[in-house]
CSV table of C-alpha atoms and ligand atoms in Angstrom, one decimal:
chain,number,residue,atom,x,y,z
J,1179,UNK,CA,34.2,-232.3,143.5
J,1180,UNK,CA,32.1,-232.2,140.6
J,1181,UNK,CA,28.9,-229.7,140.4
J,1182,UNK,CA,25.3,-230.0,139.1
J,1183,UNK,CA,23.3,-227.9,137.7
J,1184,UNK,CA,19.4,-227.7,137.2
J,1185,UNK,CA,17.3,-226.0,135.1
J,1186,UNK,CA,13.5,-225.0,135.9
J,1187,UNK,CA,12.9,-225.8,139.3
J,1188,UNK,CA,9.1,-227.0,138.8
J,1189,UNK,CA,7.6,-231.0,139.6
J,1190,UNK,CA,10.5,-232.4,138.1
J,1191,UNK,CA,13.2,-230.1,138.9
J,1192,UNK,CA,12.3,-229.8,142.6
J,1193,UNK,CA,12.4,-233.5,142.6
J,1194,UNK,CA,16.1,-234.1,141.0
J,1195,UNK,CA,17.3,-231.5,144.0
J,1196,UNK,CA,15.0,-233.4,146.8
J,1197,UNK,CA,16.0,-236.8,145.9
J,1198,UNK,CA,19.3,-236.0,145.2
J,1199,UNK,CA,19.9,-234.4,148.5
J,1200,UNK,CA,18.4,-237.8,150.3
J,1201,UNK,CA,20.2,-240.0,148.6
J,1202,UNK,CA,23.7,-238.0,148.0
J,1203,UNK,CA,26.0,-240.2,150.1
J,1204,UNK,CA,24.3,-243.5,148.1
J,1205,UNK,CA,24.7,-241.5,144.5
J,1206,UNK,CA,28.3,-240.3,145.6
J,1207,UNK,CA,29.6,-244.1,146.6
J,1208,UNK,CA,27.6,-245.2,143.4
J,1209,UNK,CA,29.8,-242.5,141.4
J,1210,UNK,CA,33.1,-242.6,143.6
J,1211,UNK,CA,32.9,-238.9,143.3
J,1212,UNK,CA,31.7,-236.3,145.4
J,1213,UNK,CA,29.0,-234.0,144.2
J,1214,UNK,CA,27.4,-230.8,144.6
J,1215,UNK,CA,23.9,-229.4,143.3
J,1216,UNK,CA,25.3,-226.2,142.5
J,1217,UNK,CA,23.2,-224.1,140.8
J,1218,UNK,CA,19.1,-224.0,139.9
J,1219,UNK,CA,18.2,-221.7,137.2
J,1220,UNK,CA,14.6,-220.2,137.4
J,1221,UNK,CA,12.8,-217.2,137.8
J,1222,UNK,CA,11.6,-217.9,140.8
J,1223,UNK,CA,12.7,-217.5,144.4
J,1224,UNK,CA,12.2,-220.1,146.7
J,1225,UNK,CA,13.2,-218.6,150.4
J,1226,UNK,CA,11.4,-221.3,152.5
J,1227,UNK,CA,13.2,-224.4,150.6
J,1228,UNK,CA,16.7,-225.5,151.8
J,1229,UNK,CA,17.8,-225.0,148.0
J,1230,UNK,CA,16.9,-221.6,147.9
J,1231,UNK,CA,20.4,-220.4,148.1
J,1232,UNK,CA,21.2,-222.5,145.1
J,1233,UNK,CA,18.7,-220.1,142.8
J,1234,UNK,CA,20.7,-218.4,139.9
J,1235,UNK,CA,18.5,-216.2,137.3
J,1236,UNK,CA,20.9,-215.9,134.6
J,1237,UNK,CA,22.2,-218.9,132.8
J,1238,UNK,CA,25.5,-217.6,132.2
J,1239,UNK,CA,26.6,-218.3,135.6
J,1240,UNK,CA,26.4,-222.0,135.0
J,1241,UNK,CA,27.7,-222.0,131.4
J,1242,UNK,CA,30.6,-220.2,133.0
J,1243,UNK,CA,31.7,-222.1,135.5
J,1244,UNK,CA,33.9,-225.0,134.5
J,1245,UNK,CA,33.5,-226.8,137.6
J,1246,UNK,CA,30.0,-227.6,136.2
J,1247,UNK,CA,29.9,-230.6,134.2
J,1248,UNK,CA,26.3,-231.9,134.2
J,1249,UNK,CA,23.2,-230.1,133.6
J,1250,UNK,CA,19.3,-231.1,134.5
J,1251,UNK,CA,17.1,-229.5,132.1
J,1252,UNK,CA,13.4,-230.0,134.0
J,1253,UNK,CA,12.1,-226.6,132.2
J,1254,UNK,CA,9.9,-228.5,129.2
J,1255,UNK,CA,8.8,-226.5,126.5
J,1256,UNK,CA,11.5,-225.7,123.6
J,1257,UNK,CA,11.9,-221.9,124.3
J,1258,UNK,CA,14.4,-221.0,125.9
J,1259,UNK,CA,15.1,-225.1,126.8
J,1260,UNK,CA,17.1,-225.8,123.0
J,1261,UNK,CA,19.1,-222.8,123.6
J,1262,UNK,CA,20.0,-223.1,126.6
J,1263,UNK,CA,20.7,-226.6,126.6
J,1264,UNK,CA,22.7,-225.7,123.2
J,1265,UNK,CA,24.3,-223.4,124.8
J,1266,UNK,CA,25.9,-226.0,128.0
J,1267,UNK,CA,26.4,-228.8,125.3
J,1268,UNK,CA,28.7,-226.5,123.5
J,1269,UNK,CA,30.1,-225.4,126.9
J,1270,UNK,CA,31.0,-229.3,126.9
J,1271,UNK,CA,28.6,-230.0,129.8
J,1272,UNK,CA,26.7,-232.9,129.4
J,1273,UNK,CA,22.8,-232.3,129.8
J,1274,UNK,CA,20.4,-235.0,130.9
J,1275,UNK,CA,16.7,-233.9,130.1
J,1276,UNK,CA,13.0,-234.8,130.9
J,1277,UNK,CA,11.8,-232.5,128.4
J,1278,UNK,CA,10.0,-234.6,125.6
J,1279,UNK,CA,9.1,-232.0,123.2
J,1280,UNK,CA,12.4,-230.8,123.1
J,1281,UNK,CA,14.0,-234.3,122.0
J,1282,UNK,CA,11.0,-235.2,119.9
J,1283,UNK,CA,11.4,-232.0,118.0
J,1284,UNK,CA,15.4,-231.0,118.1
J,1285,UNK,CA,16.9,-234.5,119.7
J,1286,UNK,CA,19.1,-234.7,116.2
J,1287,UNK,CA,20.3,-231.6,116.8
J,1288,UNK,CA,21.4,-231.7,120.3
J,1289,UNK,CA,22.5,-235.4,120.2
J,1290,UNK,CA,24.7,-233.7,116.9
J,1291,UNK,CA,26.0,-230.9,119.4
J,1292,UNK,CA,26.9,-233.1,122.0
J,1293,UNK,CA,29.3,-235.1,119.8
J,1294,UNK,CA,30.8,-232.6,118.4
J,1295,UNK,CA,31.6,-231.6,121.6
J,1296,UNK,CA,32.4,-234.9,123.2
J,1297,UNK,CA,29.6,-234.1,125.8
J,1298,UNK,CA,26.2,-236.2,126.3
J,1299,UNK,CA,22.8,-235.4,125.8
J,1300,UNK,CA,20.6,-238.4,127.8
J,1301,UNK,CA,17.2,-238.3,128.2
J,1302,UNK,CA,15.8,-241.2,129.9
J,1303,UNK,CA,13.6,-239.5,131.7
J,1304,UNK,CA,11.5,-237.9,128.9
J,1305,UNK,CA,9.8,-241.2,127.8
J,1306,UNK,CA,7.7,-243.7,130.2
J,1307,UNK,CA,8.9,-241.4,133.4
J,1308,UNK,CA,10.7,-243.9,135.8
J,1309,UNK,CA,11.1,-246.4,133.3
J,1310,UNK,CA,14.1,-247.4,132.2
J,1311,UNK,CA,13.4,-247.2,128.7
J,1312,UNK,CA,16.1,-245.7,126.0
J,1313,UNK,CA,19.1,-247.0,127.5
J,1314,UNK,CA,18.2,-250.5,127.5
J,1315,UNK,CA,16.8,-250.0,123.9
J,1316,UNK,CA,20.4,-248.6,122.8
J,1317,UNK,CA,22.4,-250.5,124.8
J,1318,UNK,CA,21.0,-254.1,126.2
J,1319,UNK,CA,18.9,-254.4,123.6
J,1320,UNK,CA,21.3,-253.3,121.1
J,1321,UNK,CA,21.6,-256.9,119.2
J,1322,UNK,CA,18.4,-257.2,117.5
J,1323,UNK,CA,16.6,-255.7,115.0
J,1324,UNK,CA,13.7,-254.1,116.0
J,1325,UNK,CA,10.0,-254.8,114.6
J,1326,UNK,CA,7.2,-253.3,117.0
J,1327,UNK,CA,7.2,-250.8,119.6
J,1328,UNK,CA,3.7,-250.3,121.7
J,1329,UNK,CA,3.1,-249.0,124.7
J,1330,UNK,CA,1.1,-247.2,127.2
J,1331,UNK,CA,3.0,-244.1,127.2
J,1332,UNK,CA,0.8,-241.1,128.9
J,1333,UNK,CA,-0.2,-241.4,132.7
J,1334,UNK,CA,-2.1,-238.8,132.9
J,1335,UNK,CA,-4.7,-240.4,130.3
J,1336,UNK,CA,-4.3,-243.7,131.5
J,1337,UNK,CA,-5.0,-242.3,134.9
J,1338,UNK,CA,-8.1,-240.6,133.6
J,1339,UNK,CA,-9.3,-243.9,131.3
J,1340,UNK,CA,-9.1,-245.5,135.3
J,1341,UNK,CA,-10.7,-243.1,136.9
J,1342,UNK,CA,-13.9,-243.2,134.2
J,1343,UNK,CA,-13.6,-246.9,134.2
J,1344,UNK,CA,-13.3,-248.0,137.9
J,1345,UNK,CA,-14.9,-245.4,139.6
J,1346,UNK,CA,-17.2,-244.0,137.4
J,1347,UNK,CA,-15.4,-240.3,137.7
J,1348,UNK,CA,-16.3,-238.3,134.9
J,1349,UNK,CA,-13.4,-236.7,133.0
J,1350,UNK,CA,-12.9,-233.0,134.0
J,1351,UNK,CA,-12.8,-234.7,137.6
J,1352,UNK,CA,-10.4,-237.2,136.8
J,1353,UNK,CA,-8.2,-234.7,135.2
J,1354,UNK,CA,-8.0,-232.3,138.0
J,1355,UNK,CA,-6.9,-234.8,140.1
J,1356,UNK,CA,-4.2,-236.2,137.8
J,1357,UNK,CA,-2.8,-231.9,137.7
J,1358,UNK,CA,-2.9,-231.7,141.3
J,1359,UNK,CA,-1.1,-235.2,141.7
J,1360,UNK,CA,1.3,-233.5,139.2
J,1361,UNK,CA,0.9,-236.1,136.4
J,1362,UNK,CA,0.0,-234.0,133.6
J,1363,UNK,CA,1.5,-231.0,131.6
J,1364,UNK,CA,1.2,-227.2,132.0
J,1365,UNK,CA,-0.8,-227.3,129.6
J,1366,UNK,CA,-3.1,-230.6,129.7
J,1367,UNK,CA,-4.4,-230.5,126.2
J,1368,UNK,CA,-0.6,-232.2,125.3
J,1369,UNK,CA,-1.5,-234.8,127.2
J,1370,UNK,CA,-5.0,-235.6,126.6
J,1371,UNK,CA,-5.0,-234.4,122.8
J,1372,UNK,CA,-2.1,-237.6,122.5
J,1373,UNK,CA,0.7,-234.9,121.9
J,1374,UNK,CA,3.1,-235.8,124.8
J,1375,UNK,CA,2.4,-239.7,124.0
J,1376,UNK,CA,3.3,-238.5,120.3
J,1377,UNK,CA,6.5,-237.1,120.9
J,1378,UNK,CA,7.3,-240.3,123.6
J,1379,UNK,CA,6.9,-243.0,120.7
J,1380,UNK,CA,8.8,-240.1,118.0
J,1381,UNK,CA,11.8,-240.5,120.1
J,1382,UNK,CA,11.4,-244.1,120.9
J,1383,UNK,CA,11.4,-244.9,117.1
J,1384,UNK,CA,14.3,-242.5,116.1
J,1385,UNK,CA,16.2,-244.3,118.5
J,1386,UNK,CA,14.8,-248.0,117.8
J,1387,UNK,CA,15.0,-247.1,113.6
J,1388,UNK,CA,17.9,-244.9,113.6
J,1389,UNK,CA,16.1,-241.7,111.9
J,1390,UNK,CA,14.6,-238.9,113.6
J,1391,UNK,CA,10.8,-239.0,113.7
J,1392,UNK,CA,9.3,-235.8,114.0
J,1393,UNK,CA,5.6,-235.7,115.7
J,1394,UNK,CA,4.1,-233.9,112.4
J,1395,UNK,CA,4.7,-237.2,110.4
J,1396,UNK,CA,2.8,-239.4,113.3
J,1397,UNK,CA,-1.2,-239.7,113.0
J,1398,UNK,CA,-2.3,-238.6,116.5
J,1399,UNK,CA,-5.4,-239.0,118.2
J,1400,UNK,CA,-6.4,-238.5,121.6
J,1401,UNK,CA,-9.3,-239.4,124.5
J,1402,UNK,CA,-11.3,-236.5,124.1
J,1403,UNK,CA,-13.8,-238.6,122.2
J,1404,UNK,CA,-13.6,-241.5,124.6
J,1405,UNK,CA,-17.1,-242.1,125.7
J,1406,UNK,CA,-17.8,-244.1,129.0
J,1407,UNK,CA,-20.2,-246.3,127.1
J,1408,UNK,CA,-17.9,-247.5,125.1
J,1409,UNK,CA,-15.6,-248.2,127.9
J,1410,UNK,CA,-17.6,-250.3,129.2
J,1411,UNK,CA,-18.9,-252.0,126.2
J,1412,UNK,CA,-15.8,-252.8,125.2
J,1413,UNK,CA,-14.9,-254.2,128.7
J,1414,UNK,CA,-18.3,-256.5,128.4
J,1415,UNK,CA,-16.5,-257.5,125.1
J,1416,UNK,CA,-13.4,-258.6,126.7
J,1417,UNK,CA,-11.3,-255.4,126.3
J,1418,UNK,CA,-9.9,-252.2,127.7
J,1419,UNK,CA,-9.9,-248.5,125.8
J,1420,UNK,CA,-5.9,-247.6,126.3
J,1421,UNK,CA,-4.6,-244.7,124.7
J,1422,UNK,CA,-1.4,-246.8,122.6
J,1423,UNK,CA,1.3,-245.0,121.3
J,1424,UNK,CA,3.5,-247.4,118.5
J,1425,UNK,CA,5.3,-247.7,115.9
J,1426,UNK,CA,5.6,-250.9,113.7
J,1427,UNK,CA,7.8,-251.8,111.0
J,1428,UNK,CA,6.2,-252.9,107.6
J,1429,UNK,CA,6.9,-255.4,105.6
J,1430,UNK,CA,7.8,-252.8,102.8
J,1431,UNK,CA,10.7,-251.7,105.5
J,1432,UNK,CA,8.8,-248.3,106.2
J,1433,UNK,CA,7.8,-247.6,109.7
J,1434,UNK,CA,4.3,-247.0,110.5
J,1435,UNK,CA,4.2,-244.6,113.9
J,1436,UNK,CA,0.5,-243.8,115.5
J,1437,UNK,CA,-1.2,-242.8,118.6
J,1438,UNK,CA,-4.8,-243.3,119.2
J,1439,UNK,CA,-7.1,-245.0,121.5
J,1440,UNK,CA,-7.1,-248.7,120.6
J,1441,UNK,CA,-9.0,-251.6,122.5
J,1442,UNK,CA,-6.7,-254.0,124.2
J,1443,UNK,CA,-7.7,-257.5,124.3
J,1444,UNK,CA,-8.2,-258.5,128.3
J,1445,UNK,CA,-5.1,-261.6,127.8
J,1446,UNK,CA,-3.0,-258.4,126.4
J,1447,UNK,CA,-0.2,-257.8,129.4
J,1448,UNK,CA,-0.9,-253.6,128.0
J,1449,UNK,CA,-4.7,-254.0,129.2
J,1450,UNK,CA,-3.5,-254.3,132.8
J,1451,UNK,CA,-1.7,-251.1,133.1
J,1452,UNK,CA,-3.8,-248.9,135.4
J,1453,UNK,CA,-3.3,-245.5,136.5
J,1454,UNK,CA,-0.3,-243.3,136.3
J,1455,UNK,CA,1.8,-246.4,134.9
J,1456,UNK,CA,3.4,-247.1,131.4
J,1457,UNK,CA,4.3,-249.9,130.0
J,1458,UNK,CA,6.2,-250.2,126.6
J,1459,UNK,CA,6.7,-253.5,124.5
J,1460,UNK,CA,9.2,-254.1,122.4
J,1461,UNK,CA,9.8,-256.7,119.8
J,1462,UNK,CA,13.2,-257.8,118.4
J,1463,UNK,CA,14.1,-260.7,116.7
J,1464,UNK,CA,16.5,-261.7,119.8
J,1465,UNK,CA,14.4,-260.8,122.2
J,1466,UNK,CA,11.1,-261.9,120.8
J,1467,UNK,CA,9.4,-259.5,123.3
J,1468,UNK,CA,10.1,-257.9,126.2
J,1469,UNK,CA,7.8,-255.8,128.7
J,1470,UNK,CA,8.9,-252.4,130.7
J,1471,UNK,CA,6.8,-251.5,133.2
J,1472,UNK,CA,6.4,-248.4,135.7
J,1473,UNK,CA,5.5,-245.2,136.9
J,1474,UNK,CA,4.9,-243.1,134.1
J,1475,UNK,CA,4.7,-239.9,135.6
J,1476,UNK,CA,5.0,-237.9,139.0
J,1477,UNK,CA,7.8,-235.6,140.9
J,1478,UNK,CA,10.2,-238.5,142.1
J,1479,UNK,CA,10.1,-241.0,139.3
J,1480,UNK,CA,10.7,-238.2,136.9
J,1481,UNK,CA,13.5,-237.1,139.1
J,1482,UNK,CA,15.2,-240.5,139.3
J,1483,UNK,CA,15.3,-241.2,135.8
J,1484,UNK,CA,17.0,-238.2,135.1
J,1485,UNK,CA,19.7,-238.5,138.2
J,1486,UNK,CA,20.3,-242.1,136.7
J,1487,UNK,CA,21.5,-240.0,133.5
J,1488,UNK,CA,23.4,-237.4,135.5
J,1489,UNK,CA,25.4,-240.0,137.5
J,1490,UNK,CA,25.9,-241.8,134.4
J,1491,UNK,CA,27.3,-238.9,132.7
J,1492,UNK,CA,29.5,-237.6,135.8
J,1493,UNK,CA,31.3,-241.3,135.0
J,1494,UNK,CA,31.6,-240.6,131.0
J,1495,UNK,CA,34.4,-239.1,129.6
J,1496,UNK,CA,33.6,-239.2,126.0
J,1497,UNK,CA,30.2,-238.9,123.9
J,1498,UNK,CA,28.5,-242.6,123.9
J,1499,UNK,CA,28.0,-243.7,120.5
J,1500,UNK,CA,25.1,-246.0,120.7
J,1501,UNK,CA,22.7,-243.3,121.8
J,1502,UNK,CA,22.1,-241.6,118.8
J,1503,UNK,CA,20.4,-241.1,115.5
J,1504,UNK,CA,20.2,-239.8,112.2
J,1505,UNK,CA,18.8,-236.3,110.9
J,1506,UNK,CA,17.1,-236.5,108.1
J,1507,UNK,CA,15.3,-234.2,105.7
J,1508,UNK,CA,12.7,-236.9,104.0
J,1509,UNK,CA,9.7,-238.7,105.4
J,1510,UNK,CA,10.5,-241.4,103.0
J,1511,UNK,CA,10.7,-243.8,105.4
J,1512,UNK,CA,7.2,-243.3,107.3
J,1513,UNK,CA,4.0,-245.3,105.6
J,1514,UNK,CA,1.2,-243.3,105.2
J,1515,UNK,CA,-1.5,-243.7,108.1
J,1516,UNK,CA,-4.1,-245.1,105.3
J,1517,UNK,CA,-2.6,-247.8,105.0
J,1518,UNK,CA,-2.9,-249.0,108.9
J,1519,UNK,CA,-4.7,-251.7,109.2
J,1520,UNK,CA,-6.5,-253.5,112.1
J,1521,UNK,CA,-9.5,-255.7,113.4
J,1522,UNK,CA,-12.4,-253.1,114.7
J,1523,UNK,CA,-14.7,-252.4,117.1
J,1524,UNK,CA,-17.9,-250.9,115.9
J,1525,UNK,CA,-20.7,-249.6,118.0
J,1526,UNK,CA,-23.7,-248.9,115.3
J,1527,UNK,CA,-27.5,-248.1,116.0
J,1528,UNK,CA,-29.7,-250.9,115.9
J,1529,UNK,CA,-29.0,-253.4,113.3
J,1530,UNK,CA,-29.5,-257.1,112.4
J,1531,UNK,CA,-26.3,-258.9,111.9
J,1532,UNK,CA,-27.0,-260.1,108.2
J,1533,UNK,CA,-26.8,-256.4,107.6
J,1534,UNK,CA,-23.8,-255.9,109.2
J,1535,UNK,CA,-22.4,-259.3,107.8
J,1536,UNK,CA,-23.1,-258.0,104.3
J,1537,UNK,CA,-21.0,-255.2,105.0
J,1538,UNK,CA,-17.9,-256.3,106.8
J,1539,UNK,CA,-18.1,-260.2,106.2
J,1540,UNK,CA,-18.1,-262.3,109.4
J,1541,UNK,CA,-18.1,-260.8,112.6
J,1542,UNK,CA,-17.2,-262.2,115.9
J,1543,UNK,CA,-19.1,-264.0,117.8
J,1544,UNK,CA,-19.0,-261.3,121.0
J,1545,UNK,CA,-21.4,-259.1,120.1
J,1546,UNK,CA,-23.6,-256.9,122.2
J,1547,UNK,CA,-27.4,-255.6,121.0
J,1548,UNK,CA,-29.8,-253.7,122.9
J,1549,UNK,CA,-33.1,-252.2,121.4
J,1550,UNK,CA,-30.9,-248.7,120.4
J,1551,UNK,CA,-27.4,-250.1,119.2
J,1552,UNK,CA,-25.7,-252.7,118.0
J,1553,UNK,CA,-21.7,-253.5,118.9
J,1554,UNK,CA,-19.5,-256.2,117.6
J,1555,UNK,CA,-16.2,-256.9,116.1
J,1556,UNK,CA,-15.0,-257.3,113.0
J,1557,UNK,CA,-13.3,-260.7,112.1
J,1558,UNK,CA,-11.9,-259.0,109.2
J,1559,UNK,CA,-8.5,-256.3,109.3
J,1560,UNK,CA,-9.8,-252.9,107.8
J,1561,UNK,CA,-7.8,-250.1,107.0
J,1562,UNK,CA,-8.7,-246.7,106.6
J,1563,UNK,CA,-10.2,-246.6,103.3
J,1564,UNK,CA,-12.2,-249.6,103.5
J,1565,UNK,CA,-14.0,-248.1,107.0
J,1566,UNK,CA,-15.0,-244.8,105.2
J,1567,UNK,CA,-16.4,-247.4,102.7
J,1568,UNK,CA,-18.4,-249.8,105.5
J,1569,UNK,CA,-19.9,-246.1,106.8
J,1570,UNK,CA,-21.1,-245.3,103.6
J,1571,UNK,CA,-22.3,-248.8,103.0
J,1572,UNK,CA,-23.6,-248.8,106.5
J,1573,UNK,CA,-25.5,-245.2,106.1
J,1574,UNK,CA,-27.5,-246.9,102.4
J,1575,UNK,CA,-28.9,-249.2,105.0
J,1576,UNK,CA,-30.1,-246.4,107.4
J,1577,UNK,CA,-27.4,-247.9,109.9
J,1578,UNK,CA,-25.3,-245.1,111.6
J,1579,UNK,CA,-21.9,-245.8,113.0
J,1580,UNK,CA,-21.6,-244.2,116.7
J,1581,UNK,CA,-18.1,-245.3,117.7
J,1582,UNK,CA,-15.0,-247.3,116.1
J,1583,UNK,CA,-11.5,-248.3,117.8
J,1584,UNK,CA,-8.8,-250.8,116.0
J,1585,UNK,CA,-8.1,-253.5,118.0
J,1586,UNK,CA,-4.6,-253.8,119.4
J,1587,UNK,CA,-2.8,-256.9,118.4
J,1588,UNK,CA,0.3,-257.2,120.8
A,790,HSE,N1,2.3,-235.5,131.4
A,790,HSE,C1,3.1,-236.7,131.3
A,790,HSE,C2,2.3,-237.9,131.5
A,790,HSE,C3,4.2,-236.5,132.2
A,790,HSE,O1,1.2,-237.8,132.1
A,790,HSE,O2,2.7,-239.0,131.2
A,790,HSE,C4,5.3,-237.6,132.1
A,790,HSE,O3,6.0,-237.4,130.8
């Protein structure tokens, strides 16, 4: 008999007990071992849920008991998460996590801990929800050599984008909704400021690129700003507003990681993701490209991501070494967002094309005027610098720019 423990026994949490419990006979023939959810660690008490005998308040008791050999940690957050989760690594318990920020901020760390210790640290779970995700990055995917990652990577603002788009809900609405469906963070502002799709591509391209990305070297943007107009212009143009997190490797060898809300061409497979999925896209030169679609967020598909980790881990005797990457102490290897570079969508007031041409060169033949604005696109790349310059050129012909998003080129 092995035991499991979980910690923080919110959405996710609740849902790695729950589906767990329904599925234990499946999971057990799965594992060939019997199993038993020991322990939950939280603050709380829960007397009306059949768990709520399991409720522990002290984490000692599970680092204590050697029966335990797999942890959940469903607590988010990085206090106390790292040290506790230090703490069971070091215990030799092998901990599978949906907690983003904690990998995106101390993954080297605890992935360092858990071989020294000859313990796992998985995390499937903490990118693109019920996706599977890292392991096939690290391990069927392990042959090639990585170019591009970019994906949809946040369902909470890709539920909200929806929402505005299909049914004309206005934002606040929309985001209500996606907290009560249990889509988004505690605290929404990670997700609709682009911080939780931040620290989902920083661990993406550690893992993909081999060095740990931290979320202060990654130029993050999020959909506050998105107006509905342009949402719909854009759509009239042949493309969707996405929020894309991605990371692309230069020709220079540096890696160029960003999140911001980028129009999607319509033939784009990323422009069909609706709602609370992800997708993610990855190019390698074995693979070419290859799609992962899913549910990106929600109680269930959280929780099966991270039971695929702890039944995994129950198997393991030894740390897996393909799951890992390096820490380092320079940001030599991350290109400096200036030099991104991409087609643009441009939403001015009024203006006659040969003053636009003048500025940017050709544009694109889909372009949309009405008496108050003008909106086209570029036919031209244009990287940071040289849009400061177009506004400034733009503004000496009394022609204010309103709204700009790079276009995504898959
Ligand atoms: N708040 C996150 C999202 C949860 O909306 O994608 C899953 O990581």
């Amino acid at each position: 008999m092995e035991k499991f423990a979980v910690l923080g026994c919110g959405v996710v949490g609740s849902g790695v007990v729950e589906l767990f419990e329904k599925n234990k006979a499946l999971i057990e023939k799965r594992c060939g071992k019997s199993l038993e959810m020991a322990y939950i660690l939280d603050l709380r008490d829960f007397p009306d849920r059949p768990y709520g005998n399991k409720v522990v308040k002290d984490i000692n008791v599970i680092l204590n008991d050697p029966d335990v050999k797999v942890v959940a940690e469903c607590m988010g957050g990085l206090k106390p998460a790292f040290t506790f989760v230090k703490s069971c690594l070091e215990a030799g318990k092998s901990v599978a996590t949906s907690n983003k920020e904690l990998v995106a901020a101390k993954g080297d760390i605890l992935l360092k801990t858990a071989k020294e210790h000859d313990c796992n640290f998985f995390f499937e779970a903490s990118v693109g929800g019920a996706i599977p995700i890292i392991r096939p990055l690290h391990k069927c995917l392990a042959a090639n050599d990585f170019s591009a990652i970019a994906g949809i990577l946040n369902g909470t603002t890709n539920f909200i984008l929806n929402k505005m788009i299909k049914e004309n809900m206005d934002f606040s609405t929309a985001l209500a909704l996606a907290q009560e469906k249990g889509y988004a963070e505690k605290d929404p502002t990670a997700d609709v400021e682009g911080h939780d799709a931040c620290r989902k591509i920083c661990i993406l391209s550690s893992l993909a690129f081999g060095k740990h990305v931290y979320p202060e070297s990654v130029h993050t943007k999020g959909i506050r700003e998105v107006e509905l107009k342009d949402v719909e212009l854009c759509n009239q143009l042949g493309y969707t507003i996405k929020l894309i997190a991605r990371v692309q490797r230069l020709e220079n060898g540096k890696i160029l990681p960003t999140v911001m809300p980028m129009a999607v061409e319509e033939d784009n497979l990323l422009s069909q993701v609706n709602g609370v999925y992800n997708a993610v896209m990855v190019r390698g030169d074995g693979i070419s490209k290859a799609m992962f679609y899913g549910r990106g967020a929600g109680k269930f598909p959280t929780a099966s991501a991270v039971l695929g980790d702890m039944i995994e881990e129950v198997q393991l005797e030894h740390t897996i070494p393909s799951q890992t990457w390096e820490n380092v102490n320079s940001t030599d290897f991350i290109e400096d967002f200036s030099v991104f570079s991409a087609k643009r969508y441009f939403r001015t007031t009024s203006a006659d094309i040969s003053a636009l041409s003048e500025v940017f060169g050709e544009l694109q033949e889909r372009t949309v005027s009405t008496e108050e604005e003008t909106v086209f696109i570029t036919e031209n790349a244009l990287n940071f610098t040289e849009v400061e310059n177009a506004v400034k050129a733009l503004a000496k012909k009394g022609i204010n720019v309103l709204a700009e998003y790079p276009i995504l080129v898959s």
